[in-house]
CSV table of C-alpha atoms in Angstrom, one decimal:
chain,number,residue,atom,x,y,z
A,1,MET,CA,-64.5,-49.6,17.1
A,2,ALA,CA,-63.7,-48.1,13.5
A,3,LEU,CA,-64.0,-48.6,10.1
A,4,LYS,CA,-62.9,-52.0,8.7
A,5,ASN,CA,-62.8,-51.9,5.4
A,6,VAL,CA,-62.0,-48.1,5.0
A,7,ILE,CA,-59.4,-47.4,5.9
A,8,GLY,CA,-56.8,-43.9,5.4
A,9,ILE,CA,-57.2,-40.6,2.8
A,10,ASP,CA,-56.8,-42.1,-0.8
A,11,HIS,CA,-57.1,-38.4,-2.7
A,12,ALA,CA,-57.9,-35.0,-1.7
A,13,VAL,CA,-60.5,-33.2,-5.5
A,14,VAL,CA,-60.2,-30.4,-6.1
A,15,MET,CA,-62.9,-29.0,-8.6
A,16,VAL,CA,-61.9,-27.1,-11.5
A,17,LYS,CA,-63.8,-24.7,-13.8
A,18,ASP,CA,-61.5,-25.1,-16.7
A,19,LEU,CA,-59.7,-28.6,-16.1
A,20,ASP,CA,-57.4,-27.5,-19.2
A,21,GLN,CA,-57.0,-25.1,-17.8
A,22,ALA,CA,-55.9,-25.9,-13.3
A,23,ALA,CA,-54.0,-28.2,-15.8
A,24,ALA,CA,-51.7,-26.6,-16.6
A,25,ASN,CA,-51.1,-24.5,-13.8
A,26,TYR,CA,-50.8,-27.6,-11.7
A,27,LYS,CA,-48.1,-28.1,-13.9
A,28,ARG,CA,-46.6,-24.8,-13.8
A,29,LEU,CA,-46.1,-25.3,-10.1
A,30,GLY,CA,-43.6,-28.5,-10.2
A,31,PHE,CA,-46.3,-31.3,-10.9
A,32,THR,CA,-45.8,-33.9,-12.7
A,33,VAL,CA,-49.9,-33.5,-14.1
A,34,SER,CA,-51.6,-37.2,-15.1
A,35,PRO,CA,-53.2,-38.2,-19.4
A,36,ARG,CA,-56.7,-36.3,-18.9
A,37,GLY,CA,-59.3,-38.8,-18.2
A,38,THR,CA,-62.6,-38.7,-19.1
A,39,HIS,CA,-65.5,-41.2,-17.1
A,40,SER,CA,-68.0,-43.1,-17.6
A,41,ALA,CA,-70.3,-40.8,-19.5
A,42,HIS,CA,-73.5,-40.9,-16.4
A,43,MET,CA,-70.1,-39.6,-14.0
A,44,GLY,CA,-70.4,-36.5,-17.1
A,45,SER,CA,-66.6,-35.2,-16.0
A,46,GLY,CA,-63.1,-35.6,-16.0
A,47,ASN,CA,-60.1,-35.5,-14.6
A,48,TYR,CA,-55.9,-35.0,-13.9
A,49,THR,CA,-54.4,-36.8,-11.4
A,50,ILE,CA,-51.5,-36.0,-9.7
A,51,MET,CA,-49.6,-39.5,-7.7
A,52,PHE,CA,-48.1,-39.9,-4.3
A,53,ASP,CA,-47.9,-42.4,-2.2
A,54,PRO,CA,-49.3,-44.2,-1.5
A,55,ASP,CA,-52.3,-41.0,-2.3
A,56,TYR,CA,-53.1,-38.5,-4.6
A,57,MET,CA,-54.4,-34.8,-5.7
A,58,GLU,CA,-57.3,-35.5,-8.5
A,59,LEU,CA,-58.3,-32.3,-10.2
A,60,LEU,CA,-62.0,-33.0,-11.5
A,61,GLY,CA,-64.0,-30.6,-13.9
A,62,VAL,CA,-67.3,-31.5,-15.3
A,63,LEU,CA,-67.8,-32.3,-18.9
A,64,THR,CA,-71.2,-32.7,-19.1
A,65,PRO,CA,-73.9,-31.8,-16.7
A,66,THR,CA,-75.5,-35.6,-15.8
A,67,GLU,CA,-77.4,-36.0,-12.8
A,68,HIS,CA,-74.1,-37.7,-10.6
A,69,ASN,CA,-72.4,-34.4,-11.4
A,70,ALA,CA,-75.3,-31.5,-10.5
A,71,PRO,CA,-73.8,-31.5,-6.5
A,72,ALA,CA,-69.9,-30.5,-8.0
A,73,ARG,CA,-72.0,-28.1,-10.6
A,74,ALA,CA,-73.9,-26.4,-7.6
A,75,TYR,CA,-69.6,-26.4,-5.5
A,76,LEU,CA,-68.1,-25.0,-8.4
A,77,ASP,CA,-72.1,-21.9,-8.5
A,78,THR,CA,-71.9,-21.1,-4.9
A,79,ARG,CA,-68.2,-21.8,-3.8
A,80,GLY,CA,-65.9,-21.5,-6.7
A,81,GLU,CA,-62.7,-24.0,-7.9
A,82,GLY,CA,-61.8,-25.8,-4.0
A,83,ILE,CA,-61.3,-29.0,-2.3
A,84,GLU,CA,-64.9,-30.1,-2.6
A,85,ARG,CA,-64.5,-33.9,-1.6
A,86,VAL,CA,-62.1,-36.5,0.1
A,87,ALA,CA,-62.1,-39.5,-1.1
A,88,PHE,CA,-61.1,-42.8,1.3
A,89,THR,CA,-59.2,-46.2,0.0
A,90,ALA,CA,-62.2,-49.0,0.6
A,91,VAL,CA,-60.5,-52.5,1.4
A,92,ASP,CA,-63.7,-53.7,-0.3
A,93,SER,CA,-66.8,-51.4,-1.0
A,94,ALA,CA,-69.6,-53.1,-0.4
A,95,ALA,CA,-68.8,-54.5,2.5
A,96,GLY,CA,-67.4,-50.6,3.8
A,97,ALA,CA,-70.9,-49.3,2.5
A,98,GLU,CA,-72.5,-52.3,4.3
A,99,GLU,CA,-70.7,-51.5,7.7
A,100,ILE,CA,-71.5,-47.4,7.2
A,101,ARG,CA,-75.6,-48.6,6.9
A,102,ALA,CA,-75.3,-50.5,10.2
A,103,ARG,CA,-73.8,-47.0,11.1
A,104,GLY,CA,-76.7,-44.9,10.3
A,105,TYR,CA,-76.1,-43.5,7.0
A,106,PRO,CA,-77.1,-45.0,4.0
A,107,PRO,CA,-75.1,-45.0,1.3
A,108,VAL,CA,-74.8,-44.1,-2.1
A,109,GLY,CA,-73.7,-46.2,-3.5
A,110,PRO,CA,-71.7,-49.3,-4.7
A,111,THR,CA,-71.3,-47.7,-8.4
A,112,ASP,CA,-68.9,-49.4,-10.4
A,113,PHE,CA,-66.7,-47.1,-13.0
A,114,GLU,CA,-64.0,-46.9,-15.4
A,115,ARG,CA,-61.9,-43.7,-17.2
A,116,PRO,CA,-58.9,-45.0,-20.5
A,117,VAL,CA,-56.4,-44.3,-19.4
A,118,THR,CA,-52.9,-43.6,-22.0
A,119,MET,CA,-49.8,-45.3,-20.4
A,120,PRO,CA,-46.1,-44.4,-20.9
A,121,ASN,CA,-45.1,-47.1,-23.5
A,122,GLY,CA,-49.0,-45.1,-25.3
A,123,ALA,CA,-51.7,-48.8,-25.2
A,124,ILE,CA,-54.4,-47.6,-24.8
A,125,SER,CA,-55.7,-49.3,-20.3
A,126,ALA,CA,-58.3,-48.6,-18.0
A,127,ALA,CA,-58.2,-48.2,-14.5
A,128,LYS,CA,-61.7,-49.3,-12.9
A,129,PHE,CA,-62.9,-48.1,-9.5
A,130,ARG,CA,-65.7,-48.9,-7.5
A,131,THR,CA,-67.1,-46.5,-5.2
A,132,PHE,CA,-69.5,-45.6,-2.2
A,133,GLU,CA,-70.7,-42.5,-0.5
A,134,TRP,CA,-71.5,-41.0,2.5
A,135,PRO,CA,-74.9,-39.6,2.7
A,136,ARG,CA,-74.8,-36.4,0.7
A,137,ALA,CA,-76.5,-33.9,3.1
A,138,GLU,CA,-74.2,-35.6,5.4
A,139,THR,CA,-70.8,-32.3,3.9
A,140,PRO,CA,-68.1,-32.2,8.1
A,141,GLY,CA,-66.9,-29.1,7.4
A,142,GLY,CA,-68.2,-28.2,4.4
A,143,ILE,CA,-66.8,-30.9,1.9
A,144,ARG,CA,-68.6,-34.2,1.3
A,145,ILE,CA,-66.4,-37.9,1.8
A,146,PHE,CA,-66.6,-41.2,-0.3
A,147,ALA,CA,-64.5,-44.3,-0.1
A,148,CYS,CA,-63.4,-46.0,-3.0
A,149,GLN,CA,-62.2,-49.1,-3.9
A,150,HIS,CA,-58.9,-49.5,-6.6
A,151,LYS,CA,-58.9,-52.1,-9.0
A,152,THR,CA,-56.9,-51.4,-11.2
A,153,ARG,CA,-53.6,-50.1,-9.3
A,154,GLU,CA,-51.2,-49.7,-11.8
A,155,THR,CA,-53.5,-48.3,-13.9
A,156,VAL,CA,-53.1,-45.2,-11.6
A,157,TRP,CA,-50.1,-44.8,-9.8
A,158,ILE,CA,-47.7,-45.3,-12.2
A,159,PRO,CA,-43.6,-44.8,-11.5
A,160,GLU,CA,-43.1,-41.9,-14.2
A,161,LEU,CA,-46.3,-40.0,-12.7
A,162,MET,CA,-44.7,-40.3,-9.5
A,163,GLN,CA,-42.1,-37.7,-10.1
A,164,HIS,CA,-42.3,-34.1,-9.4
A,165,ALA,CA,-40.1,-31.4,-9.7
A,166,ASN,CA,-41.3,-29.7,-6.9
A,167,GLY,CA,-40.2,-33.2,-4.7
A,168,ALA,CA,-44.3,-33.6,-3.6
A,169,LYS,CA,-44.2,-37.2,-2.0
A,170,CYS,CA,-47.6,-37.8,0.0
A,171,LEU,CA,-50.1,-36.2,1.9
A,172,LYS,CA,-49.7,-35.2,4.9
A,173,GLN,CA,-53.4,-33.2,5.5
A,174,VAL,CA,-56.5,-31.9,4.5
A,175,VAL,CA,-56.5,-28.5,5.9
A,176,ILE,CA,-60.8,-27.7,6.5
A,177,VAL,CA,-62.0,-24.2,7.9
A,178,SER,CA,-65.1,-24.3,9.3
A,179,PRO,CA,-66.6,-21.1,12.0
A,180,GLU,CA,-66.5,-24.1,14.2
A,181,PRO,CA,-64.5,-26.1,14.4
A,182,ALA,CA,-65.1,-29.1,17.0
A,183,LYS,CA,-68.1,-29.5,15.8
A,184,ASP,CA,-67.6,-30.3,12.1
A,185,ALA,CA,-64.5,-32.4,13.2
A,186,ALA,CA,-66.7,-34.2,15.6
A,187,HIS,CA,-69.3,-34.6,13.0
A,188,LEU,CA,-66.1,-36.3,11.1
A,189,SER,CA,-65.2,-38.8,14.0
A,190,LYS,CA,-68.5,-40.1,13.9
A,191,MET,CA,-69.6,-40.3,10.6
A,192,VAL,CA,-65.9,-42.5,10.1
A,193,ASP,CA,-65.2,-44.0,14.2
A,194,ARG,CA,-62.3,-42.4,14.5
A,195,ASP,CA,-61.1,-39.7,17.7
A,196,VAL,CA,-60.5,-36.1,17.6
A,197,ARG,CA,-57.3,-35.0,18.7
A,198,ASN,CA,-57.3,-31.2,19.9
A,199,GLU,CA,-54.1,-29.3,18.6
A,200,ALA,CA,-52.2,-26.2,20.4
A,201,ASP,CA,-53.4,-23.9,18.3
A,202,GLY,CA,-57.4,-25.3,19.0
A,203,ALA,CA,-57.4,-26.2,15.6
A,204,VAL,CA,-58.8,-30.1,16.0
A,205,ALA,CA,-57.2,-33.0,14.4
A,206,VAL,CA,-58.9,-36.8,13.3
A,207,PRO,CA,-57.0,-38.8,12.0
A,208,SER,CA,-58.0,-41.1,8.7
A,209,GLY,CA,-56.7,-43.8,9.8
A,210,GLY,CA,-53.2,-45.7,9.2
A,211,ASP,CA,-50.0,-43.7,7.9
A,212,ARG,CA,-52.1,-41.5,6.1
A,213,ALA,CA,-52.7,-37.9,6.0
A,214,ASP,CA,-54.3,-36.2,9.3
A,215,PHE,CA,-58.0,-34.0,8.5
A,216,VAL,CA,-57.5,-30.6,10.2
A,217,PHE,CA,-60.1,-28.8,11.6
A,218,LEU,CA,-59.8,-24.9,12.2
A,219,THR,CA,-60.9,-21.3,12.0
A,220,ARG,CA,-60.4,-19.0,8.5
A,221,GLU,CA,-58.2,-17.1,11.3
A,222,GLN,CA,-56.1,-19.8,12.9
A,223,LEU,CA,-55.8,-20.9,9.4
A,224,GLY,CA,-53.9,-17.0,9.1
A,225,LYS,CA,-51.8,-17.3,12.1
A,226,ARG,CA,-50.8,-20.8,11.2
A,227,TYR,CA,-49.2,-19.5,7.6
A,228,PRO,CA,-48.5,-16.5,8.4
A,229,GLY,CA,-47.5,-13.7,5.2
A,230,VAL,CA,-50.2,-16.5,3.2
A,231,SER,CA,-52.8,-14.3,2.0
A,232,LEU,CA,-56.0,-16.3,2.5
A,233,ALA,CA,-58.4,-14.6,-0.4
A,234,GLY,CA,-60.7,-17.0,-2.6
A,235,LEU,CA,-61.4,-19.0,0.9
A,236,PRO,CA,-64.8,-19.3,2.2
A,237,GLU,CA,-65.0,-18.9,6.3
A,238,ARG,CA,-66.5,-22.9,5.9
A,239,GLY,CA,-65.5,-25.4,3.7
A,240,GLY,CA,-62.3,-27.3,2.1
A,241,ALA,CA,-59.2,-24.9,2.4
A,242,GLY,CA,-55.3,-26.5,1.4
A,243,LEU,CA,-53.4,-29.6,1.4
A,244,VAL,CA,-50.4,-30.1,3.2
A,245,ILE,CA,-47.7,-32.2,1.5
A,246,ALA,CA,-44.1,-33.4,2.5
A,247,ALA,CA,-40.9,-32.9,0.0
A,248,ASP,CA,-38.5,-32.3,-0.8
A,249,VAL,CA,-38.3,-28.9,-0.1
A,250,ALA,CA,-35.5,-27.5,-1.4
A,251,ALA,CA,-36.9,-28.7,-5.1
A,252,THR,CA,-40.2,-26.9,-3.9
A,253,GLU,CA,-38.0,-24.2,-3.7
A,254,LYS,CA,-35.8,-23.9,-6.8
A,255,ALA,CA,-39.6,-25.6,-8.9
A,256,LEU,CA,-42.1,-22.5,-7.6
A,257,GLY,CA,-39.9,-19.0,-7.2
A,258,ALA,CA,-41.8,-16.5,-6.2
A,259,THR,CA,-45.0,-17.8,-6.7
A,260,GLY,CA,-44.5,-20.1,-3.2
A,261,VAL,CA,-43.8,-17.7,-0.1
A,262,HIS,CA,-42.0,-19.1,2.8
A,263,SER,CA,-43.8,-19.7,5.9
A,264,ALA,CA,-44.8,-21.5,9.3
A,265,GLY,CA,-41.1,-23.5,8.4
A,266,GLY,CA,-42.2,-24.9,4.4
A,267,ILE,CA,-43.2,-23.2,1.1
A,268,VAL,CA,-47.1,-21.6,0.5
A,269,VAL,CA,-48.7,-22.0,-2.5
A,270,PRO,CA,-51.9,-19.3,-1.7
A,271,PRO,CA,-54.9,-20.5,-2.7
A,272,ALA,CA,-55.5,-18.0,-5.5
A,273,ALA,CA,-52.6,-19.9,-7.9
A,274,GLY,CA,-53.8,-23.4,-6.7
A,275,ASN,CA,-57.3,-22.9,-8.1
A,276,GLY,CA,-58.8,-22.5,-4.4
A,277,THR,CA,-56.6,-24.4,-2.8
A,278,LEU,CA,-53.3,-23.5,-0.3
A,279,LEU,CA,-50.5,-25.6,-1.1
A,280,ALA,CA,-48.1,-25.8,1.8
A,281,PHE,CA,-44.5,-27.9,1.2
A,282,VAL,CA,-42.5,-28.9,3.9
A,283,LYS,CA,-40.1,-31.5,4.7
A,284,ALA,CA,-40.4,-35.3,4.2
């Protein structure tokens, strides 16, 4: 029985060392990047968002060390930049937390927080969230998962932020490398109550729900075969590796120029150019 209060992937979190520098890099890649947000004091973090429909990417950086961001700091110290966690959309975080508790996963939270948002007309509003996490020791493929209830969608999905020069429209896949793809996929499948799907090249997918992106687990070698000609330098043997993004590929090609590598019928940004994250743009 799938979780009732948790639907598919909401956003992927790319942990970065220098938040402003990462935002400038993603702007160079043709993304429209939100104004910088600063989270509640106990979180000690700041972010930039890259908004799609119905999902998004988040560039996340530590501004002040706190107990809450200790796992993120540990990730940066040991792995470096890259996809550190993935959020599901929570319809109701309190109910969702109880659902996973009933399945044997004591939740962290729910936690309420907010960040100020500068609206297109210059007014200051707030983006408000209620999140909960699966136990932090549960990291299928080396990534943490949590769920995010948006209490103020209108301050997050701002139309002006959803138009990108590189033609990006929505997430199709979150790609996770693992020496044991089937084992890690089965772990996530159990955590979110969704069946796995075996792919022709040996990769294993876990649908996240509805029309949202899939998780895809595969070895580093399999990833290299999927995207021939793309350097995987900087990727670990196990961990978040990349995002497949539905896009207007002609716009992608124009926006990326020499940074984009033609591979697998799309255009790919190597991890070294994407803050530890491979970005594969495919036809929407």
